JSON list of C-alpha atoms in Angstrom, two decimals:
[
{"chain": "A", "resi": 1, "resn": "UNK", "atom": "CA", "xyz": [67.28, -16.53, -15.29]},
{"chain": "A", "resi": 2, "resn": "UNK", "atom": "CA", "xyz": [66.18, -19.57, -16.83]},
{"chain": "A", "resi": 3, "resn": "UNK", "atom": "CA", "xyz": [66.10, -22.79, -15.54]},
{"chain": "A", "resi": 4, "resn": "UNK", "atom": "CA", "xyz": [67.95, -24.95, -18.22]},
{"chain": "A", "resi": 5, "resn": "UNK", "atom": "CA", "xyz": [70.54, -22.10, -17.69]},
{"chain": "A", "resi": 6, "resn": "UNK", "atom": "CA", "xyz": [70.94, -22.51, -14.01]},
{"chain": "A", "resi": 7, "resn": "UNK", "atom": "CA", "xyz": [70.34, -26.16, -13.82]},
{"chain": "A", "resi": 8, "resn": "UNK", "atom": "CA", "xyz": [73.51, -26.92, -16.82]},
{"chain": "A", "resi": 9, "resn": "UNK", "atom": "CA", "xyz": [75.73, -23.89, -17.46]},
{"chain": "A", "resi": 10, "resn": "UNK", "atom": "CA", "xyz": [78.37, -25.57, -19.30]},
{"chain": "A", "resi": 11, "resn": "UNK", "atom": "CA", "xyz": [77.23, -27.36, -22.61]},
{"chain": "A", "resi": 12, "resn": "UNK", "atom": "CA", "xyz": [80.78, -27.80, -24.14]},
{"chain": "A", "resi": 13, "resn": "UNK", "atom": "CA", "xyz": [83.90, -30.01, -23.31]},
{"chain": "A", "resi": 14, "resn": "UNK", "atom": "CA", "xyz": [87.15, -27.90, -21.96]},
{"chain": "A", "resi": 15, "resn": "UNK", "atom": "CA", "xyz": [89.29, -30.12, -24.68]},
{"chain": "A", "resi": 16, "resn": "UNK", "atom": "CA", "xyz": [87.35, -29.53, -27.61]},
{"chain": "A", "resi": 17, "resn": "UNK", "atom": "CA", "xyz": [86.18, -26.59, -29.47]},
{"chain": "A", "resi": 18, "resn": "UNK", "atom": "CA", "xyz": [82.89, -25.27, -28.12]},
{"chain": "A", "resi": 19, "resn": "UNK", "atom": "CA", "xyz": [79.78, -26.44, -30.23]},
{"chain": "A", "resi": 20, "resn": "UNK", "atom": "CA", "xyz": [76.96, -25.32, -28.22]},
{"chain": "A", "resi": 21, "resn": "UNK", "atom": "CA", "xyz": [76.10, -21.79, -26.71]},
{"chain": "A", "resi": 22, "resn": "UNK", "atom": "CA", "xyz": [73.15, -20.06, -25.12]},
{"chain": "A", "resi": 23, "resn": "UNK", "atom": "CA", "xyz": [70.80, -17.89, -27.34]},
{"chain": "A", "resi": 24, "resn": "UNK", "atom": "CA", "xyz": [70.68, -14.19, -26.38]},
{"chain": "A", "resi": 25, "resn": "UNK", "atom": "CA", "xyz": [67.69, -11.53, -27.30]},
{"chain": "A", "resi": 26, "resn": "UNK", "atom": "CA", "xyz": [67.40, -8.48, -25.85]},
{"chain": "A", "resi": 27, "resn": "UNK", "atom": "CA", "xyz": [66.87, -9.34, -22.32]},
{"chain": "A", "resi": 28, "resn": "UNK", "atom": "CA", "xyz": [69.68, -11.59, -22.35]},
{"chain": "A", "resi": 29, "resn": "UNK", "atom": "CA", "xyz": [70.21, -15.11, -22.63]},
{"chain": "A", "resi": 30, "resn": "UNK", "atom": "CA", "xyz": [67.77, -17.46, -22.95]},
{"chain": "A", "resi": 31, "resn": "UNK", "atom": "CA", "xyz": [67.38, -21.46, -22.53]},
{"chain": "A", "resi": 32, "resn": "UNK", "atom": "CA", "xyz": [67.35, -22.08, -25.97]},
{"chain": "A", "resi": 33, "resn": "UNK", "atom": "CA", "xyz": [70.39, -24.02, -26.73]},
{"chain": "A", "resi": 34, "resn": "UNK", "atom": "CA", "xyz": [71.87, -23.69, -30.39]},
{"chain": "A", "resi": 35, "resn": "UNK", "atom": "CA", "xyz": [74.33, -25.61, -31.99]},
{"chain": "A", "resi": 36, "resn": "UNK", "atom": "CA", "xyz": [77.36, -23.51, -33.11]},
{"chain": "A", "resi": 37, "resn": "UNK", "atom": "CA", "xyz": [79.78, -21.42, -31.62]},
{"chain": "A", "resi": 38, "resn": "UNK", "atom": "CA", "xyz": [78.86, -18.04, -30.33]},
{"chain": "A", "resi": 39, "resn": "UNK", "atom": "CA", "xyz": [80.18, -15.19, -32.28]},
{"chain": "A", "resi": 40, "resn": "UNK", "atom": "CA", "xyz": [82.89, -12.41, -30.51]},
{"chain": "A", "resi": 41, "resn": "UNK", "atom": "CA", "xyz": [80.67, -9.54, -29.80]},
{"chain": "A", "resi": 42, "resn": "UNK", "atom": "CA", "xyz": [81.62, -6.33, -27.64]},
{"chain": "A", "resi": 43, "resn": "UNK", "atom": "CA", "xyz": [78.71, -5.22, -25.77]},
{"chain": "A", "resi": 44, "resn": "UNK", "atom": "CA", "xyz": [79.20, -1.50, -25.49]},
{"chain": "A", "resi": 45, "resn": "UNK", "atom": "CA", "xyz": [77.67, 0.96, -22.42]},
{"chain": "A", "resi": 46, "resn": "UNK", "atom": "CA", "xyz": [75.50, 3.40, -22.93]},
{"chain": "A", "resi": 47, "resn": "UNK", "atom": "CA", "xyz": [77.20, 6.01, -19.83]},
{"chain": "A", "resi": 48, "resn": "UNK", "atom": "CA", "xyz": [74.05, 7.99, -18.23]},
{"chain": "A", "resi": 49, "resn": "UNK", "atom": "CA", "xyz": [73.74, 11.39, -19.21]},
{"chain": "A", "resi": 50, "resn": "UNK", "atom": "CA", "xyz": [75.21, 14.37, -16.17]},
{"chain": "A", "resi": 51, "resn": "UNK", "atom": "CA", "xyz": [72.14, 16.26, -16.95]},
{"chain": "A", "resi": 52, "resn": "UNK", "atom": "CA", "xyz": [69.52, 17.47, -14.35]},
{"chain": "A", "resi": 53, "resn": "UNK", "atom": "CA", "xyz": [66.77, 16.87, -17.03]},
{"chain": "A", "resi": 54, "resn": "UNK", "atom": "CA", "xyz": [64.55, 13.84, -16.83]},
{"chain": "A", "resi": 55, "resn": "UNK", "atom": "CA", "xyz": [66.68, 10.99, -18.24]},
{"chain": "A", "resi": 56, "resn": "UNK", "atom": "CA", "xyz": [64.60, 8.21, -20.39]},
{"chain": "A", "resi": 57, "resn": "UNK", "atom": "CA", "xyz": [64.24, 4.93, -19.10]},
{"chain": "A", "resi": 58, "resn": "UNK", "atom": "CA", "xyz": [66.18, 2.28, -20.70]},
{"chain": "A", "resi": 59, "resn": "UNK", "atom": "CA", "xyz": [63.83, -0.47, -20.74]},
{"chain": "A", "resi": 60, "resn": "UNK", "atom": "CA", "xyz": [65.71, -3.48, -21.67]},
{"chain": "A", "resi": 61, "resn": "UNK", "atom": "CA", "xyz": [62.05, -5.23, -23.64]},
{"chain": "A", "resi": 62, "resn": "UNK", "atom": "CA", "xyz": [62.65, -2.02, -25.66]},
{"chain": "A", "resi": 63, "resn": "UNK", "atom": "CA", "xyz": [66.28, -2.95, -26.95]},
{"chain": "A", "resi": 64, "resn": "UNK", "atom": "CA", "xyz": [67.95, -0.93, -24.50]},
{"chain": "A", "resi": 65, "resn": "UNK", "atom": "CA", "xyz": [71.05, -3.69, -25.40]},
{"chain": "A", "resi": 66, "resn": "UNK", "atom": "CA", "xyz": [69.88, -4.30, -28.87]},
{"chain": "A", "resi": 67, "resn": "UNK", "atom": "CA", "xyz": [72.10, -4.08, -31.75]},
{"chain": "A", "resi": 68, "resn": "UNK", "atom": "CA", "xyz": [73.02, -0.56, -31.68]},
{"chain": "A", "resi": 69, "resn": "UNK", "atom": "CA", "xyz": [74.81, -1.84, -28.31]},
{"chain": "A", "resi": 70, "resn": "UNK", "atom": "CA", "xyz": [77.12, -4.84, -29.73]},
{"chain": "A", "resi": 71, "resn": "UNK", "atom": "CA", "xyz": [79.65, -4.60, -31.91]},
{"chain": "A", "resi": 72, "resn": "UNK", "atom": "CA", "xyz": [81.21, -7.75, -33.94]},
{"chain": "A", "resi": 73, "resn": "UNK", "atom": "CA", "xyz": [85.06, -8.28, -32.78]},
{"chain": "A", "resi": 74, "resn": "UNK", "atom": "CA", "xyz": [85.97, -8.90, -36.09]},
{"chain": "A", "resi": 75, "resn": "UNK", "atom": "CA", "xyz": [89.48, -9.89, -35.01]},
{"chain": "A", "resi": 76, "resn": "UNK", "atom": "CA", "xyz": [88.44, -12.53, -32.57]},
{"chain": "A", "resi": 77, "resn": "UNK", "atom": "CA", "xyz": [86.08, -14.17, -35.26]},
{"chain": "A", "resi": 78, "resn": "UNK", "atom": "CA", "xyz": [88.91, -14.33, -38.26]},
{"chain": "A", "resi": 79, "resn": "UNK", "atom": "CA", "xyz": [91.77, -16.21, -35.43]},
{"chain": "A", "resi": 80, "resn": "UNK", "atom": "CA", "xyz": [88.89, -18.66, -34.81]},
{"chain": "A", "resi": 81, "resn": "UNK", "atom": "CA", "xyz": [87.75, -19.55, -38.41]},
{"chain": "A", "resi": 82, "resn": "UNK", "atom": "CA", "xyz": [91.80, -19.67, -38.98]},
{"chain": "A", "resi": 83, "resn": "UNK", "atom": "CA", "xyz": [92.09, -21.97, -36.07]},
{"chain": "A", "resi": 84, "resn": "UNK", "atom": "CA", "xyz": [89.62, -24.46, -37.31]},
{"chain": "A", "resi": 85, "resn": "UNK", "atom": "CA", "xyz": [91.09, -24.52, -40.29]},
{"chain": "A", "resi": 86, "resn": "UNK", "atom": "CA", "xyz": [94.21, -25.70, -38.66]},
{"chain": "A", "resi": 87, "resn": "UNK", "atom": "CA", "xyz": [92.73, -28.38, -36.49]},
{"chain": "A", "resi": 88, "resn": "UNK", "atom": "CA", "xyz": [90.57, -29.55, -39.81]},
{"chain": "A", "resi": 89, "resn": "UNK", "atom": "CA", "xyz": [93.97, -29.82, -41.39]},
{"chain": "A", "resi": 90, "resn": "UNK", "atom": "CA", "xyz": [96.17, -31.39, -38.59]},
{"chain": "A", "resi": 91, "resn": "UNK", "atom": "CA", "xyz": [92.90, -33.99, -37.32]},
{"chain": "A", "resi": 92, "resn": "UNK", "atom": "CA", "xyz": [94.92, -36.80, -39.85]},
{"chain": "A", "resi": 93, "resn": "UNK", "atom": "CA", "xyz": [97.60, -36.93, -36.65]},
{"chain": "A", "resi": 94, "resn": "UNK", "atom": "CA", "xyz": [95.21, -37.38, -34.00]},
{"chain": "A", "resi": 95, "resn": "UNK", "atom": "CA", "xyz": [95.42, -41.23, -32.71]},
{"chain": "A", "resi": 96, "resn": "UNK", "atom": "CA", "xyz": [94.08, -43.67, -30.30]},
{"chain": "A", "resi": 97, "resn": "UNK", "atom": "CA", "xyz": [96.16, -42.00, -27.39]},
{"chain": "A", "resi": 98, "resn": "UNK", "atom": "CA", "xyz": [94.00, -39.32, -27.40]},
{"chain": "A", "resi": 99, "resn": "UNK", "atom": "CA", "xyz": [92.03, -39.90, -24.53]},
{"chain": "A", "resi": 100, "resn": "UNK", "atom": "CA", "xyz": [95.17, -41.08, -22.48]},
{"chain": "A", "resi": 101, "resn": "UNK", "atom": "CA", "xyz": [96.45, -37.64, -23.18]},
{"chain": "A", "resi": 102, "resn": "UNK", "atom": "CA", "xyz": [93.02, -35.87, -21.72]},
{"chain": "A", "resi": 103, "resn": "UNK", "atom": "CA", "xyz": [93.52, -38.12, -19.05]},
{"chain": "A", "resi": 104, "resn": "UNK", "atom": "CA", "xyz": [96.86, -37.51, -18.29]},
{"chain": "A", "resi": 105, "resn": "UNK", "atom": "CA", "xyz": [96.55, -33.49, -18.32]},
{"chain": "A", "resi": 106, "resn": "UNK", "atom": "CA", "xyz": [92.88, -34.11, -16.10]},
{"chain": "A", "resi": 107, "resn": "UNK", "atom": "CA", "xyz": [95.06, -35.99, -13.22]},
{"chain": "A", "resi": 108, "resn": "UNK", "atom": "CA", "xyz": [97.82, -33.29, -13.49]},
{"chain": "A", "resi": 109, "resn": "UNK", "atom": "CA", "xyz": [95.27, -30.58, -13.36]},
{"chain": "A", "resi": 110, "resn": "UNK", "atom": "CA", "xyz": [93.92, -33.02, -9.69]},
{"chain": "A", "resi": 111, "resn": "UNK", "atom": "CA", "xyz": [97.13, -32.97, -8.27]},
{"chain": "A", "resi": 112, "resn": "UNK", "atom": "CA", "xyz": [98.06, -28.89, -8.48]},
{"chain": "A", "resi": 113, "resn": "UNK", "atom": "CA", "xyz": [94.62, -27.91, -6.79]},
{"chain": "A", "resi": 114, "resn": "UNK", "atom": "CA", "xyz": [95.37, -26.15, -3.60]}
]
């Protein structure tokens, strides 16, 4: 795993839309950090075949989880697009109390820990 990975897993605030995600290939992620939010991708198995024959390697340098393994969740991506739209739209009623509020629900969140 990489190091910037391991060092700093979270890049993006709890209270704010996320910004910043990981870059995957086809190993997995890397330590490249990019600037937008990740798209909603299934990542589909590939089930082992019951077969006494010799079964290929999946090598994963090959593309074993390339493309032909994700699939878009459409869905997912439309409700956020449609839910920055609304915050874009309703940012004219955010005011200096703000960051009272994120403090307020932070020392709530303090006092229900276990």
């Amino acid at each position: 795993m990489p190091d910037a990975l391991t060092q700093n897993p979270i890049l993006n605030s709890p209270y704010s839309e996320p910004c910043k995600h990981f870059d995957s290939n086809e190993r997995g992620l890397t330590d490249e950090v990019l600037d937008s939010r990740r798209p909603s991708r299934f990542y589909i198995p590939v089930p082992r075949a019951k077969t006494k024959q010799k079964q290929l390697d999946l090598n994963l340098a090959d593309g074993a989880f390339g493309v032909e393994l994700q699939k878009e969740n459409e869905f997912i991506n439309k409700i956020r697009v449609k839910i920055k739209e609304w915050r874009d739209n309703t940012a004219r009623r955010r005011h200096l109390s703000r960051g009272r509020e994120t403090e307020t629900i932070q020392a709530d969140l303090w006092k229900m820990r276990p």
